[in-house]
PDB file of C-alpha atoms in Angstrom:
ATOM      1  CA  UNK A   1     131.316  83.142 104.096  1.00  0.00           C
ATOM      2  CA  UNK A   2     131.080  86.563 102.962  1.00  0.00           C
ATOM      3  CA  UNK A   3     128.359  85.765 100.594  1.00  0.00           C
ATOM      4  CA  UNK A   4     126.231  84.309 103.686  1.00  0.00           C
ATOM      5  CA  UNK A   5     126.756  87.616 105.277  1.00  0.00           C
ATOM      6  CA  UNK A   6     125.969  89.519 102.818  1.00  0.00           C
ATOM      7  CA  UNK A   7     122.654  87.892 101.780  1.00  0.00           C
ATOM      8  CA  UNK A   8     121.206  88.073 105.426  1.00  0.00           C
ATOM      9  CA  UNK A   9     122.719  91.624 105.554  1.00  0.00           C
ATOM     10  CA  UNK A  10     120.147  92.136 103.007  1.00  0.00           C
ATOM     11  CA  UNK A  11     117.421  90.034 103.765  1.00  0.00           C
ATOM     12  CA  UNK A  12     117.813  92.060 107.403  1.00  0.00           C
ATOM     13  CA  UNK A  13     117.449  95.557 105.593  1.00  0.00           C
ATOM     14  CA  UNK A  14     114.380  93.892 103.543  1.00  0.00           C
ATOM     15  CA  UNK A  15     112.579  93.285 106.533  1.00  0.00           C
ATOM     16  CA  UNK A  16     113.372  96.275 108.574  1.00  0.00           C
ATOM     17  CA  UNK A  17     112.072  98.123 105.650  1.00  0.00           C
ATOM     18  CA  UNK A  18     109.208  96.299 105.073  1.00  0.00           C
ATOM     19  CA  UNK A  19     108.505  96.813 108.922  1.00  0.00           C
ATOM     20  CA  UNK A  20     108.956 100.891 108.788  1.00  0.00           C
ATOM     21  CA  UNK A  21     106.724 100.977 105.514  1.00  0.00           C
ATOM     22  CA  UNK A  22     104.088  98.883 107.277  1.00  0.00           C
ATOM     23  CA  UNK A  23     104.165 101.109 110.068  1.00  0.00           C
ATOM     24  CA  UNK A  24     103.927 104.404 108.036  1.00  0.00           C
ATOM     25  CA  UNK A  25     100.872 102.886 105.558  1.00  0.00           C
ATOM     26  CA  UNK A  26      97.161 103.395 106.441  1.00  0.00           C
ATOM     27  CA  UNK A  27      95.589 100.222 104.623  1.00  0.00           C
ATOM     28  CA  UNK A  28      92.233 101.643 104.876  1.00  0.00           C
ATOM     29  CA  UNK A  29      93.262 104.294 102.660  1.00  0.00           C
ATOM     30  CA  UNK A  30      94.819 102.311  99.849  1.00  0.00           C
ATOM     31  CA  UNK A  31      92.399 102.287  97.231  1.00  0.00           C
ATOM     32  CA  UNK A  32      89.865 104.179  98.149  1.00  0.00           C
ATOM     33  CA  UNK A  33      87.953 106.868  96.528  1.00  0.00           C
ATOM     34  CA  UNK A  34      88.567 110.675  98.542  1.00  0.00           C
ATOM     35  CA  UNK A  35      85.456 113.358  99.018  1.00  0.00           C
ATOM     36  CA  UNK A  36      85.074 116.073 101.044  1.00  0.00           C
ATOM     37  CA  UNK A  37      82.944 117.430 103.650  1.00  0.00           C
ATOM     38  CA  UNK A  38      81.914 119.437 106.766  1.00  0.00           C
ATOM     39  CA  UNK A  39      81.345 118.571 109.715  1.00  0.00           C
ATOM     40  CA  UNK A  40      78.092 120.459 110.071  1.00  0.00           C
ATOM     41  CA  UNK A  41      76.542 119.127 113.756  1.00  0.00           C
ATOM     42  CA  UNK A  42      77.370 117.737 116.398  1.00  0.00           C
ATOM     43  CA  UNK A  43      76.837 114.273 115.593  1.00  0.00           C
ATOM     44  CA  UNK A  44      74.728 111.349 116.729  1.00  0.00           C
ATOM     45  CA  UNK A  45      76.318 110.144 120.117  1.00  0.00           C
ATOM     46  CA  UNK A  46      75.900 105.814 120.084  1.00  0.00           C
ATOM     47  CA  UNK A  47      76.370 104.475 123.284  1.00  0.00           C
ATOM     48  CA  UNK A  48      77.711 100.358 123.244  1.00  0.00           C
ATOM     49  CA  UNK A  49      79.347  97.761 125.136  1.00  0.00           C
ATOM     50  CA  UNK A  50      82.423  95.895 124.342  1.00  0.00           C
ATOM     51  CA  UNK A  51      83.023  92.181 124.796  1.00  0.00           C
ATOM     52  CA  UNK A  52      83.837  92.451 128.026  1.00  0.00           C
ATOM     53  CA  UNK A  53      80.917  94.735 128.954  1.00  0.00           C
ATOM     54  CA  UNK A  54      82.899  98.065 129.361  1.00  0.00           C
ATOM     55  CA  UNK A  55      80.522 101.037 127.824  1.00  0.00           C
ATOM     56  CA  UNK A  56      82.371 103.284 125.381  1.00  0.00           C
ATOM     57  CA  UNK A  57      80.849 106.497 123.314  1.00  0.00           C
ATOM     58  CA  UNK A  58      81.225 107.034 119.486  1.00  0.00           C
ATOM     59  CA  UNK A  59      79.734 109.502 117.527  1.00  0.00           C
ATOM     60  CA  UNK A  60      77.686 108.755 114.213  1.00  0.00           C
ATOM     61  CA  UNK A  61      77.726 111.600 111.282  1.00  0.00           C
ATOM     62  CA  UNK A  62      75.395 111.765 107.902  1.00  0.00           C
ATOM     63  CA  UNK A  63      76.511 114.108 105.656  1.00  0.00           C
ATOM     64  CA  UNK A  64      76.774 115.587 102.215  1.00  0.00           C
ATOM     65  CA  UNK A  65      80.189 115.044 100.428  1.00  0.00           C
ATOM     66  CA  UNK A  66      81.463 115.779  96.827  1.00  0.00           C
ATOM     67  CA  UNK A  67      84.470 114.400  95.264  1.00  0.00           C
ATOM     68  CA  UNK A  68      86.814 116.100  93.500  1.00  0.00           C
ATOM     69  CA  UNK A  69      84.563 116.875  90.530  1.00  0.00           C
ATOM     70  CA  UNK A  70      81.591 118.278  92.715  1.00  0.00           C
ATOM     71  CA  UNK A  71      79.408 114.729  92.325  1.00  0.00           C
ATOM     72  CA  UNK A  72      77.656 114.332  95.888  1.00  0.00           C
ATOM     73  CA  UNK A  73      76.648 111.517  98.035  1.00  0.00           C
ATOM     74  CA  UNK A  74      75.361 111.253 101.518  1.00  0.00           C
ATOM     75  CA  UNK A  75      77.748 109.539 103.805  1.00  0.00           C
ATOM     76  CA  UNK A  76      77.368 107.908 107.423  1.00  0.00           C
ATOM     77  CA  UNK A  77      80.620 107.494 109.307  1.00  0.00           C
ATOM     78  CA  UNK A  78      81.251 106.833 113.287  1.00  0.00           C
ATOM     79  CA  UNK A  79      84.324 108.667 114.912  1.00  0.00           C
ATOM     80  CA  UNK A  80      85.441 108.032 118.766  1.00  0.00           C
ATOM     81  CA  UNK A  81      84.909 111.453 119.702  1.00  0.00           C
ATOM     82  CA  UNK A  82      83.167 114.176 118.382  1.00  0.00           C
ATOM     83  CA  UNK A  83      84.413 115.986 115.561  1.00  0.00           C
ATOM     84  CA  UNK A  84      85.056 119.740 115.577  1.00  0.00           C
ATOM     85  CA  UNK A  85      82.146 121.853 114.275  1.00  0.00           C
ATOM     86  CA  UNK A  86      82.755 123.221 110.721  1.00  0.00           C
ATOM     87  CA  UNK A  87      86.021 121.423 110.280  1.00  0.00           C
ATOM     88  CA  UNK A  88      86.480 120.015 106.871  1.00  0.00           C
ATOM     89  CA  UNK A  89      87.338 116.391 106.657  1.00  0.00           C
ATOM     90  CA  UNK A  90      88.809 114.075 103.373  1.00  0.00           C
ATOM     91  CA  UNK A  91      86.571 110.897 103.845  1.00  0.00           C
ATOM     92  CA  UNK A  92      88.343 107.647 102.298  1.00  0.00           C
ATOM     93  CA  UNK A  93      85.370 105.883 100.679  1.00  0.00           C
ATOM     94  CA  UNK A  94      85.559 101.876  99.576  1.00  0.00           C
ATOM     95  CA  UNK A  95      82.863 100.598  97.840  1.00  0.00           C
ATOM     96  CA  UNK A  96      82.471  97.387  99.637  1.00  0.00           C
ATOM     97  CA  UNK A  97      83.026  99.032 103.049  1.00  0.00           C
ATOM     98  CA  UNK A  98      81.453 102.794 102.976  1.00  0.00           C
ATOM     99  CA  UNK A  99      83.616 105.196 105.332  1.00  0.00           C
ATOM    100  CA  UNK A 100      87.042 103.742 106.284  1.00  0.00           C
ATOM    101  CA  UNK A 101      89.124 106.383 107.110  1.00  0.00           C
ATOM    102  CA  UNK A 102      88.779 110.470 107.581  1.00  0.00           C
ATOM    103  CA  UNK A 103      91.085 113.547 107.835  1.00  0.00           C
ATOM    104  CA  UNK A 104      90.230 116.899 109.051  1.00  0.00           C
ATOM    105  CA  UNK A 105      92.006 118.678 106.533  1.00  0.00           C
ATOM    106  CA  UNK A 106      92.129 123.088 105.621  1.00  0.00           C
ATOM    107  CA  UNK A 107      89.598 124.221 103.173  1.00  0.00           C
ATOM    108  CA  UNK A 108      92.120 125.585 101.126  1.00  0.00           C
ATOM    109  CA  UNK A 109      93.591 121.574 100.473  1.00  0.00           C
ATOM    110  CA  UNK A 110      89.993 120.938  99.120  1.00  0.00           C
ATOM    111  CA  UNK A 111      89.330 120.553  94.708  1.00  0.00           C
ATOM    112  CA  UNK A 112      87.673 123.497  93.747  1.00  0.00           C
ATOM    113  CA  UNK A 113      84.745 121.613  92.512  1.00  0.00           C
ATOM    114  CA  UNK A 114      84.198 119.744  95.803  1.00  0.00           C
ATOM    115  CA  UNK A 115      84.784 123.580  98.015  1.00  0.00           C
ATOM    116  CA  UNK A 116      82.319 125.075  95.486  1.00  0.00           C
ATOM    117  CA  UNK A 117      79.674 122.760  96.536  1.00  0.00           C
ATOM    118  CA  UNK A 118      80.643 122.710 100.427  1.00  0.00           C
ATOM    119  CA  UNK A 119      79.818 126.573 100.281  1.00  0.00           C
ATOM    120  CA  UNK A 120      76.685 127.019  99.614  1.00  0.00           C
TER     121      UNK A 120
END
């Protein structure tokens, strides 16, 4: 008996953990490659419809970004708002899928190489 508590004590922790860590991880930052930009305008504004016909606003950006050793590569990415002028974002890149994920980050958390390039 207390070997059938114990094993669904643990199975319980297992899958309260598992729960929190899928919570806490951003899956369309796993694996992807990082580079850095600024936001430099104000963004293309895309107007569209949802399946159930209700209109909604995103905003479409093309810009320059480096990686961490300065190599550039133009970049389109959609946000639901529009983006702060001159902020500096971390843009997780996939191959497969371009732009998944962004961060407005400090300059200061930026590779040298990659801020180098962003200052001219």
């Amino acid at each position: 008996m207390k070997k059938l508590i114990g094993a669904i004590a643990a199975i319980a922790v297992v899958l309260v953990g598992g729960l929190a860590i899928l919570q806490k991880v951003n899956f369309n930052r796993l694996g992807a490659d990082q580079y850095y930009t600024q936001i430099i305008d104000q963004g293309k504004m895309l107007e569209d419809k949802d399946d159930r016909g209700v209109k909604y606003v995103s905003y479409e950006y093309k810009l320059p970004a480096f990686d961490k050793d300065g190599r550039q590569k133009i970049l389109t990415f959609t946000a639901q708002k529009q983006l702060r002028e001159n902020a500096y974002l971390t843009l997780f890149v996939k191959d497969e899928k371009g732009v998944t994920s962004y961060q407005e980050v400090k300059k200061g958390d930026i590779p040298k190489k990659a801020s180098e390039k962003l200052g001219k």
